[in-house]
XYZ file of C-alpha atoms in Angstrom:
711
model
C -115.616 139.823 188.432
C -116.061 139.073 184.646
C -119.336 140.058 183.174
C -120.438 138.454 179.371
C -121.985 140.498 176.933
C -125.330 138.556 177.761
C -125.261 139.989 181.001
C -123.947 143.606 180.410
C -127.303 145.349 180.154
C -129.003 143.334 182.509
C -130.007 145.434 185.772
C -133.174 145.765 188.037
C -134.666 148.495 186.043
C -134.077 146.927 182.733
C -135.890 143.499 183.976
C -138.652 145.138 185.235
C -139.984 145.351 181.806
C -140.560 141.426 181.648
C -142.434 138.998 182.906
C -143.237 135.081 183.076
C -145.416 135.737 179.781
C -142.818 138.335 178.096
C -138.910 137.260 178.833
C -135.654 138.795 178.463
C -133.923 136.557 175.767
C -130.372 135.925 177.698
C -128.427 132.816 175.906
C -130.270 131.512 172.898
C -130.206 127.905 175.353
C -129.332 126.180 178.463
C -126.307 124.960 176.598
C -124.574 128.355 175.914
C -125.430 129.331 179.606
C -123.650 126.428 180.844
C -120.520 127.064 178.653
C -120.464 130.632 179.622
C -120.613 129.564 183.370
C -118.008 127.123 182.931
C -115.612 129.190 180.814
C -112.270 130.398 182.085
C -112.781 133.094 183.368
C -116.691 132.370 183.809
C -119.626 135.049 184.182
C -120.520 135.556 187.599
C -124.420 136.080 187.127
C -124.201 133.212 184.182
C -122.601 131.042 186.970
C -125.306 131.786 189.335
C -127.783 130.935 187.056
C -126.569 127.945 185.558
C -125.775 126.607 189.337
C -129.508 127.301 190.448
C -131.533 125.593 187.185
C -129.015 122.601 187.276
C -129.245 122.323 190.946
C -132.998 122.427 191.221
C -133.459 120.127 188.518
C -131.179 117.505 190.016
C -132.903 117.528 193.486
C -135.430 115.030 192.452
C -133.777 112.239 190.144
C -137.182 110.797 189.049
C -137.731 114.217 186.899
C -135.236 115.172 184.353
C -132.507 117.416 184.442
C -131.636 120.440 182.489
C -128.262 119.031 182.031
C -129.779 116.282 179.765
C -131.856 119.017 177.698
C -129.191 121.519 177.102
C -131.222 122.763 173.719
C -134.196 123.968 175.480
C -134.686 127.777 175.679
C -135.182 129.867 178.568
C -135.468 133.504 179.494
C -135.263 135.955 182.415
C -137.842 138.283 184.175
C -137.659 140.613 187.380
C -139.519 139.943 190.740
C -138.289 143.062 192.584
C -139.705 144.395 195.864
C -137.515 147.643 196.247
C -138.809 150.622 197.852
C -141.804 148.478 199.247
C -143.278 148.819 202.651
C -143.380 145.666 204.221
C -146.527 144.675 205.984
C -145.621 143.265 209.230
C -148.895 142.110 210.319
C -151.533 144.609 210.269
C -154.160 142.326 208.893
C -155.777 139.159 209.309
C -153.096 136.976 210.785
C -155.525 133.800 210.022
C -154.184 134.219 206.521
C -151.160 132.936 205.243
C -148.795 135.483 202.784
C -146.134 133.888 200.870
C -142.765 134.567 201.131
C -141.405 137.173 199.075
C -137.722 138.630 198.197
C -136.231 140.342 195.107
C -134.945 138.124 192.396
C -133.991 137.336 188.949
C -136.328 134.564 187.776
C -135.526 131.775 185.108
C -138.683 130.685 182.954
C -138.595 128.205 180.160
C -141.120 125.733 179.064
C -139.192 122.560 180.022
C -139.087 123.650 183.507
C -143.031 124.691 183.838
C -143.907 121.309 182.316
C -141.874 119.079 184.596
C -141.675 121.201 187.631
C -144.764 123.076 187.857
C -145.047 126.749 188.539
C -142.127 127.076 190.813
C -139.579 129.240 189.203
C -136.262 129.342 190.371
C -133.853 132.101 190.323
C -131.122 133.877 192.104
C -131.665 136.588 194.737
C -130.778 139.954 195.384
C -129.505 141.745 198.521
C -127.994 144.941 199.251
C -124.871 145.866 201.319
C -125.543 147.695 204.755
C -124.448 151.408 204.654
C -124.832 151.661 200.677
C -127.020 153.565 198.524
C -128.609 150.038 197.558
C -129.455 149.754 201.205
C -131.808 152.654 201.141
C -134.069 150.926 198.469
C -133.643 147.122 199.357
C -134.415 145.725 202.603
C -132.937 142.228 202.147
C -129.438 141.413 203.575
C -126.959 138.569 203.399
C -124.751 138.062 206.613
C -122.426 136.015 205.646
C -121.347 138.198 202.502
C -121.747 141.585 204.283
C -118.774 142.499 206.489
C -120.531 145.145 208.289
C -119.813 145.315 211.790
C -122.950 144.184 213.926
C -125.103 143.619 211.059
C -127.170 140.530 212.740
C -127.526 142.860 215.636
C -129.065 145.537 213.974
C -130.990 143.213 211.931
C -132.309 141.566 215.526
C -132.919 144.962 217.252
C -134.987 145.858 214.182
C -137.484 142.561 214.419
C -137.632 142.981 217.787
C -139.076 146.478 217.720
C -141.432 145.212 214.704
C -142.925 142.394 216.917
C -143.247 144.623 220.251
C -145.018 147.300 218.020
C -147.012 145.310 215.702
C -147.453 141.800 216.837
C -148.365 143.058 220.725
C -151.860 141.016 220.290
C -150.361 137.765 219.582
C -147.168 137.659 221.022
C -146.951 138.929 224.124
C -148.293 137.128 227.337
C -152.078 136.615 227.910
C -151.146 136.878 231.675
C -151.975 139.945 233.521
C -148.887 142.635 233.866
C -146.285 141.413 236.349
C -148.021 137.804 236.686
C -145.580 136.126 234.646
C -142.756 134.139 236.574
C -139.165 134.257 236.079
C -136.916 131.009 236.142
C -135.809 129.995 239.882
C -132.256 131.561 239.053
C -131.187 133.962 236.263
C -128.018 135.944 235.538
C -128.354 139.867 236.178
C -126.042 141.102 233.208
C -123.646 143.648 235.205
C -120.695 145.481 233.443
C -118.459 142.899 231.535
C -115.502 141.618 233.837
C -116.375 144.267 236.629
C -116.550 142.775 240.333
C -117.310 145.843 242.106
C -119.397 148.120 240.169
C -122.603 146.404 239.139
C -120.996 142.941 238.480
C -122.691 140.415 236.666
C -123.929 137.671 238.590
C -126.400 134.642 239.467
C -129.405 136.009 241.676
C -132.765 133.997 242.595
C -135.548 135.691 240.634
C -138.089 135.172 243.430
C -140.718 137.916 243.032
C -138.325 139.894 240.277
C -141.013 140.322 237.026
C -138.641 141.531 234.381
C -138.098 140.913 230.718
C -135.236 137.971 229.937
C -133.874 136.230 227.149
C -133.210 132.536 227.064
C -130.528 130.496 225.259
C -130.898 127.603 223.071
C -127.620 125.668 222.071
C -125.527 122.759 221.694
C -123.287 122.063 224.670
C -120.582 120.241 222.910
C -117.470 119.137 224.871
C -116.799 122.538 225.958
C -119.520 122.869 228.260
C -118.074 120.549 230.637
C -114.550 121.814 230.350
C -115.849 125.498 231.420
C -117.355 127.388 234.724
C -120.924 125.936 235.276
C -123.209 126.129 238.334
C -122.225 123.300 240.764
C -123.465 122.826 244.411
C -119.712 124.097 245.384
C -119.808 127.291 243.392
C -123.690 128.364 243.871
C -122.853 131.189 246.677
C -119.699 132.516 244.842
C -121.746 132.677 241.421
C -124.106 134.915 243.634
C -121.321 137.298 244.135
C -119.660 137.563 240.967
C -119.353 135.693 237.613
C -115.964 136.037 235.691
C -117.221 136.392 232.055
C -113.567 135.642 231.038
C -114.005 132.130 232.576
C -117.209 131.563 230.285
C -117.315 129.655 226.925
C -117.496 131.940 223.894
C -121.083 131.137 222.994
C -121.977 132.367 226.730
C -120.215 135.284 226.367
C -121.502 136.112 223.086
C -124.984 135.192 224.189
C -124.217 138.264 227.057
C -123.525 140.416 224.331
C -126.390 140.019 222.082
C -128.648 140.253 225.234
C -126.915 143.676 226.177
C -126.910 145.193 222.508
C -131.042 144.469 222.296
C -131.296 146.009 225.830
C -131.689 142.989 228.290
C -130.626 142.938 231.645
C -131.274 139.638 232.602
C -130.588 136.035 230.895
C -130.947 132.511 231.471
C -128.903 129.723 230.304
C -129.196 126.109 231.626
C -125.300 125.266 232.261
C -125.405 128.643 234.566
C -128.642 128.456 235.951
C -129.132 124.530 237.009
C -127.380 122.805 239.456
C -125.081 120.308 237.452
C -125.205 117.064 239.160
C -127.963 117.704 241.317
C -130.505 115.209 240.361
C -133.495 117.126 242.431
C -132.536 120.389 240.918
C -132.418 119.059 237.538
C -135.974 117.213 237.863
C -137.407 120.343 239.113
C -135.870 122.974 236.819
C -136.258 120.398 233.667
C -140.149 120.507 234.444
C -140.503 124.041 234.089
C -138.857 124.485 230.561
C -142.364 125.676 229.548
C -142.326 128.571 231.656
C -138.764 129.300 231.149
C -138.817 129.461 227.624
C -142.182 130.388 227.612
C -141.954 133.336 229.505
C -139.001 134.759 227.673
C -138.896 137.621 225.948
C -136.562 136.722 223.422
C -134.664 133.455 223.082
C -131.581 133.566 221.216
C -130.935 130.401 219.010
C -126.852 129.451 218.346
C -128.160 127.109 215.749
C -124.743 127.254 213.605
C -122.823 126.214 216.448
C -122.179 122.695 217.132
C -120.060 123.126 220.545
C -120.520 125.996 223.284
C -116.652 126.585 222.993
C -116.846 128.060 219.610
C -119.475 130.875 219.643
C -122.064 131.666 217.181
C -121.670 135.549 215.835
C -118.962 134.294 213.446
C -120.338 132.884 210.421
C -118.140 130.780 208.221
C -120.877 129.574 205.865
C -118.990 129.392 202.130
C -121.588 129.407 199.497
C -121.315 126.901 196.432
C -120.998 129.968 194.065
C -120.141 133.625 195.691
C -122.258 136.652 195.406
C -121.450 139.241 192.369
C -122.511 142.581 191.998
C -125.562 143.513 190.235
C -126.897 146.825 188.595
C -129.835 148.672 189.862
C -129.967 150.915 186.716
C -130.732 154.075 188.838
C -128.781 157.051 189.602
C -129.002 159.310 192.968
C -129.607 163.173 192.928
C -125.732 163.914 191.893
C -126.032 161.636 188.758
C -123.848 158.976 190.372
C -125.235 155.141 189.959
C -126.668 153.930 192.857
C -124.121 150.930 194.113
C -124.034 148.300 196.382
C -126.451 145.514 195.062
C -125.274 142.034 194.605
C -127.104 138.603 193.526
C -126.373 135.315 195.423
C -128.215 131.655 195.370
C -131.581 131.264 196.438
C -130.978 129.655 200.120
C -134.429 129.051 200.433
C -134.194 126.829 196.996
C -130.905 125.310 198.336
C -132.166 124.736 201.995
C -132.142 121.055 201.939
C -128.842 120.976 200.277
C -126.890 122.604 203.337
C -125.821 120.441 206.218
C -128.178 120.984 208.916
C -127.673 123.385 211.881
C -125.897 121.565 214.900
C -129.069 122.832 217.074
C -131.436 121.001 214.922
C -129.748 117.568 215.655
C -130.308 118.249 219.278
C -133.330 116.795 220.913
C -133.921 119.388 223.770
C -133.458 122.226 221.423
C -136.910 121.456 219.740
C -139.015 121.712 222.947
C -137.217 125.085 223.339
C -138.337 126.365 219.860
C -141.690 125.487 220.070
C -142.219 126.920 223.534
C -140.453 130.392 223.052
C -142.667 133.152 222.108
C -139.670 134.776 219.830
C -137.053 133.390 218.279
C -133.761 134.661 217.040
C -131.961 132.406 215.005
C -128.017 132.387 213.958
C -128.119 129.795 211.385
C -125.399 128.949 208.964
C -127.222 130.202 205.980
C -128.216 133.334 207.606
C -130.256 135.293 210.649
C -133.613 134.948 210.927
C -136.539 136.048 213.480
C -139.575 133.963 214.241
C -142.342 134.788 216.701
C -146.054 133.193 216.928
C -147.145 135.779 214.001
C -144.399 135.644 211.575
C -141.048 134.731 210.468
C -138.472 137.644 209.188
C -135.688 136.590 207.248
C -132.413 138.418 205.989
C -133.034 137.777 202.592
C -136.796 138.345 202.472
C -138.896 141.562 202.395
C -141.559 139.682 204.475
C -142.691 136.171 204.810
C -145.800 134.171 206.200
C -148.029 134.924 209.011
C -150.459 132.654 210.973
C -151.933 133.434 214.418
C -151.070 130.630 216.761
C -152.488 129.661 220.303
C -153.037 126.687 222.103
C -153.538 127.687 225.570
C -156.347 128.947 227.695
C -156.048 132.570 228.438
C -153.783 133.537 231.264
C -151.255 130.781 230.428
C -148.016 131.375 228.354
C -148.439 130.330 224.563
C -146.077 128.218 222.546
C -145.264 129.793 219.881
C -144.581 127.002 217.407
C -148.077 125.022 218.101
C -151.263 126.309 216.189
C -154.662 126.964 217.172
C -156.620 126.312 220.052
C -158.164 123.366 217.804
C -157.329 120.316 219.112
C -157.493 118.603 215.838
C -155.240 121.059 214.133
C -152.867 120.650 217.157
C -152.955 116.737 216.772
C -152.178 117.087 213.130
C -149.243 119.507 214.248
C -147.843 116.957 216.333
C -147.632 114.095 214.486
C -146.733 116.123 211.194
C -144.133 118.330 212.771
C -143.184 117.842 216.049
C -142.808 114.039 216.211
C -140.898 113.261 212.866
C -138.926 116.286 214.243
C -138.006 115.213 217.545
C -137.225 111.785 216.450
C -134.669 112.980 213.788
C -132.735 114.570 216.752
C -130.231 113.097 218.841
C -130.090 113.055 223.223
C -126.576 112.508 224.952
C -128.832 110.571 227.351
C -131.151 108.387 225.542
C -132.822 108.147 228.818
C -134.125 111.650 228.363
C -136.357 110.553 225.491
C -139.409 111.837 227.718
C -138.125 114.412 229.314
C -136.901 116.338 226.718
C -140.314 116.826 225.417
C -142.214 116.943 228.758
C -142.701 120.443 229.004
C -143.904 120.761 225.475
C -146.378 117.776 226.177
C -147.719 119.160 229.085
C -148.834 122.375 227.483
C -149.958 120.879 224.723
C -152.172 118.481 226.963
C -154.083 121.770 227.896
C -155.463 121.788 224.581
C -155.649 117.997 223.205
C -157.021 116.854 226.785
C -156.359 113.141 228.163
C -153.433 111.597 229.158
C -149.753 111.516 227.620
C -149.219 107.730 227.438
C -145.294 107.012 226.794
C -145.401 109.438 224.043
C -148.896 108.877 222.662
C -152.086 110.824 223.193
C -154.854 108.773 224.978
C -157.551 110.824 223.698
C -156.595 109.615 220.122
C -154.452 106.457 221.025
C -155.559 104.418 217.873
C -153.901 106.925 215.245
C -151.136 107.750 217.489
C -150.043 104.393 217.361
C -150.043 104.063 213.760
C -146.153 105.653 213.305
C -143.848 104.193 210.964
C -139.982 104.339 210.210
C -138.910 106.765 207.951
C -136.078 105.255 206.286
C -137.952 102.344 205.209
C -141.236 102.792 203.388
C -143.694 105.825 202.208
C -147.110 105.337 201.205
C -146.939 108.298 198.791
C -143.650 108.741 196.375
C -141.637 111.881 197.807
C -138.795 113.729 195.967
C -135.727 111.381 196.811
C -133.097 114.561 197.856
C -134.002 113.690 201.384
C -133.353 110.110 201.428
C -129.427 110.621 202.540
C -130.920 112.259 205.909
C -132.968 109.141 206.694
C -131.555 106.424 208.971
C -132.392 103.031 210.180
C -134.375 102.442 213.574
C -132.187 100.881 216.436
C -133.461 99.135 219.472
C -131.924 101.066 222.710
C -129.508 98.906 224.672
C -131.969 99.555 227.731
C -135.550 99.595 227.446
C -137.074 103.143 227.521
C -140.538 102.699 226.144
C -143.304 99.836 225.618
C -142.946 98.406 222.522
C -146.092 100.024 220.981
C -144.516 103.918 221.627
C -142.112 105.532 219.148
C -139.724 105.937 221.840
C -139.031 102.144 221.944
C -136.987 102.621 219.186
C -133.944 105.405 218.353
C -134.266 107.216 214.935
C -136.567 108.931 212.829
C -140.202 108.031 212.634
C -143.556 109.611 211.061
C -147.094 108.936 211.419
C -148.659 106.301 208.907
C -152.193 107.253 208.621
C -152.265 108.952 204.895
C -156.083 110.652 205.076
C -156.671 113.080 208.168
C -159.731 113.934 206.265
C -161.106 110.176 205.843
C -159.476 109.122 209.433
C -160.213 112.116 211.890
C -159.343 111.870 215.475
C -160.468 109.224 217.904
C -163.441 108.775 218.733
C -165.354 109.339 215.844
C -169.225 110.207 216.949
C -171.403 108.626 214.427
C -168.764 106.613 212.647
C -168.226 103.398 214.550
C -166.618 101.825 211.958
C -163.727 104.421 211.629
C -161.649 102.290 213.893
C -161.272 98.680 214.685
C -160.147 98.526 218.077
C -161.566 100.242 221.180
C -160.625 100.497 224.967
C -161.389 97.535 227.133
C -162.315 99.972 230.262
C -165.911 100.193 231.614
C -166.295 104.095 230.532
C -164.771 103.151 226.968
C -162.316 106.139 227.360
C -159.134 104.646 229.369
C -156.835 102.693 227.208
C -154.675 101.733 230.167
C -155.587 100.896 233.792
C -152.085 102.175 234.997
C -152.301 105.321 236.527
C -148.088 106.279 236.597
C -148.168 107.357 232.689
C -149.039 110.765 231.668
C -146.744 113.736 230.576
C -145.076 114.682 233.744
C -143.734 111.116 234.016
C -139.938 111.241 232.761
C -139.521 107.484 232.526
C -141.851 105.233 231.125
C -140.755 101.897 230.215
C -143.940 99.778 230.974
C -147.218 100.525 230.296
C -149.753 97.631 229.236
C -152.694 98.926 226.674
C -156.025 97.023 227.070
C -158.199 97.116 223.788
C -160.575 95.061 222.169
C -159.555 94.194 218.482
C -159.583 91.779 215.708
C -156.225 90.111 215.123
C -155.306 87.826 212.555
C -152.412 85.414 211.742
C -150.234 86.207 208.793
C -147.150 85.022 207.567
C -144.478 86.908 205.047
C -144.441 85.816 201.322
C -141.355 85.143 199.793
C -141.582 87.573 196.575
C -138.627 88.009 194.311
C -137.630 91.611 193.580
C -138.971 91.675 190.258
C -142.335 90.524 191.032
C -142.001 92.964 193.572
C -141.493 95.684 191.371
C -144.555 94.209 189.357
C -146.887 94.686 192.179
C -145.348 98.139 192.907
C -146.539 99.161 189.211
C -150.056 97.838 189.963
C -150.248 100.389 192.613
C -150.138 103.272 190.111
C -146.301 103.957 190.374
C -144.278 104.054 187.321
C -141.460 101.753 186.853
C -138.222 103.055 187.290
C -135.534 102.744 184.418
C -133.529 99.830 186.125
C -135.883 96.810 187.000
C -133.309 95.633 189.355
C -133.227 98.681 191.380
C -135.828 98.617 193.748
C -137.477 102.147 194.272
C -136.521 103.673 197.907
C -140.173 103.791 198.350
C -140.621 100.154 198.440
C -137.029 99.240 200.412
C -138.333 97.223 203.217
C -141.489 96.282 202.092
C -143.160 92.865 202.933
C -146.118 91.359 201.202
C -148.539 89.239 203.984
C -150.906 86.242 203.557
C -152.845 84.456 205.798
C -151.230 81.809 207.715
C -153.735 78.964 207.600
C -155.158 77.749 204.221
C -158.228 79.643 203.281
C -161.777 78.082 203.403
C -164.327 79.185 201.080
C -166.047 81.809 202.726
C -162.399 83.487 203.349
C -161.669 83.608 199.559
C -164.819 84.647 198.575
C -164.019 87.944 200.850
C -160.563 88.357 198.432
C -160.527 90.039 195.109
C -160.355 87.148 192.543
C -157.302 87.163 189.964
C -155.345 89.099 192.523
C -151.891 89.275 191.088
C -150.287 88.098 194.055
C -152.789 85.225 195.179
C -153.967 85.413 198.272
C -151.868 88.470 199.642
C -153.998 90.636 202.051
C -151.628 93.487 203.127
C -148.113 94.636 202.883
C -145.809 96.402 205.542
C -142.879 96.696 207.209
C -140.786 95.794 210.699
C -139.847 98.370 212.671
C -136.174 96.624 213.018
C -135.093 94.766 209.955
C -133.522 92.153 211.849
C -136.523 91.388 214.205
C -138.461 90.161 210.956
C -140.089 86.724 212.124
C -142.146 84.476 209.349
C -145.556 84.161 211.229
C -147.389 86.860 213.415
C -150.280 88.683 214.466
C -152.035 91.574 212.543
C -154.139 93.985 214.305
C -156.189 96.272 212.307
C -156.327 100.029 213.697
C -158.285 101.633 210.500
C -159.927 100.606 207.504
C -156.441 100.668 206.052
C -153.611 100.454 208.561
C -152.694 97.995 211.555
C -150.084 96.913 213.654
C -147.746 93.586 213.182
C -147.719 91.719 216.580
C -145.925 88.718 218.299
C -147.742 87.103 221.124
C -145.623 86.349 224.221
C -145.641 83.344 226.525
C -147.848 85.365 228.889
C -150.691 86.050 226.301
C -149.919 89.832 225.801
C -148.450 90.965 222.798
C -145.571 93.389 221.619
C -145.296 95.678 218.498
C -143.054 94.374 215.718
C -144.290 96.758 212.427
C -146.906 98.309 210.572
C -149.004 97.255 207.809
C -151.082 98.340 205.236
C -154.185 96.728 203.969
C -154.582 95.813 200.659
C -156.874 97.845 198.166
C -157.471 97.788 194.332
C -159.011 100.279 192.671
C -161.009 100.955 195.856
C -161.899 97.353 196.481
C -162.273 96.201 200.166
C -162.441 92.441 199.974
C -159.107 92.448 202.129
C -160.794 94.656 204.779
C -163.598 92.675 204.858
C -161.529 89.772 205.657
C -159.516 91.435 208.617
C -162.993 92.909 209.716
C -164.340 89.324 209.929
C -162.050 87.862 212.319
C -163.275 87.152 215.916
C -162.826 90.207 218.269
C -160.959 89.400 221.652
C -158.893 91.462 224.327
C -155.528 92.326 223.369
C -153.349 92.964 225.895
C -150.432 95.435 224.074
C -147.107 96.016 226.009
């Protein structure tokens, strides 16, 4: 591969002399770097550097791109961790440690001014079984053809976790008390029907370590051997591995090479097309995945007939050799070192792994104590204590524990603190889950039920159609991700968002996020200002309260909780202050003016409404205001009598006049009244506020309190 004059002297030991204050002057400008990268032949190192800095600065279109500032100067420096002994968790796990990996960093005043202190770079890795592998722990499985490299990494990571993380990553239950799944596959000799055959067994009182598989079925699963009532007895005698799908065979291979004798796979351990067995086993997912010693995640495969061990990922720019600058005892240069694109920087530009799009897989990952993930961009290991990536020396640590003593702890749910767990649920689990798809939309509660049951032991209270009753006011404040955001975010994620859709059959009450299909997130924007309900000593924090006699229950129904897999109906009863509002007819240009008054800078094209304001509707009172009402609103409001703005969950369901129920001092629900006097949800709104002024809130709170029945 061609190397230009500017890159000839670059090596690890040479760049080690420089840092972000003292830079190695590479090319004279970004323009020269671009020219060298696009020349024929091109310099491999320059091409990697240019694609990195160009790609990073183009992810957010609201900021200047380097290709429009080619005269800017830059420099390089080294950030290397060769011959470093990784810290695998021998310190306080409550702290977070920044992810570290060897890299050649790019520095310039242009980048610092526009993009902060995050400096892009290209990452180093060593090929396995080369001299450089003795000094660098970073690897690249899609570029390295070393046989069984993924297995070697998985075996090493599992040993690290078992040796150093036993305090956090092993079950709190007594030895021998951790139960196994109802049925499990005993791994015998491959394709042997006589001597130690592979077969399905009833676990019973068996207490042995086992692995579980998390994967996408695809169309292949239904065309292969599966457990059914008619073959149950024969599979107990012998499973012909030659009849299994490639993903199952490779999962068997991984389990054997990691030293396991038992494996659980849903299609082979749950009786298919048997409703009673499915309901019984699906309710036990917290035990199945929570008690597994390891969960293998076939993340990169979208169909179980395709397998997952072979990675066909092709980077935008291939890796290229890089000089170490050191020599062994015989005087030969230490070889085997390469540089490639930083997979962390470009993670959001990859197509997501198929497993990330499957609803059931989120619960499986959150419940597992350890994960070995075969992803498109590499292999990594995750446990309750740390994440170990193939291209990193070490990553972050965080002690996570949500369960009482003696109960298996989910890997992904942080801390025993109820408030932290609620924040994690709203910020990570719910948006992550709703962005995924379910083959059967009716499984919307079933696919997360085990996780909800586990979390309820910490959060407390009932789980009402996807909303925690103990924190119900905040739980109601979900919003569509694609329509509006209260804060401006980088636009690179816009392509991943989709409009909400109403399912063909009702699967949840209107106030639940499960009443729609598509990605949602929570709408409250200041968890410190609005802590979870109830708020002792803060009666004004929420403008609704339960109508029950003990003021703790929001519904009189007793058939709504985490163990209920179908909840199409659930009526909430609360006292609140609904007020009549109507939509305004606002020209787009005026809406941009309004958007600018909120503190966001106008885009370059006034006719191009920012994505953050798409779907935004301005609201004003539905009746003529009297003098006392007007006195509550800020004079000279730039939009006359506007008191709120918001969005409808489904754009086609927009109506001109509706009811608005304030939930907090700044957020509330858009409602419509049914013929029987009940209300159903249409969307979410935010109360207007100018420079801290609270007149609009006072107008809402001045409404008469009444019983609100929300269905």
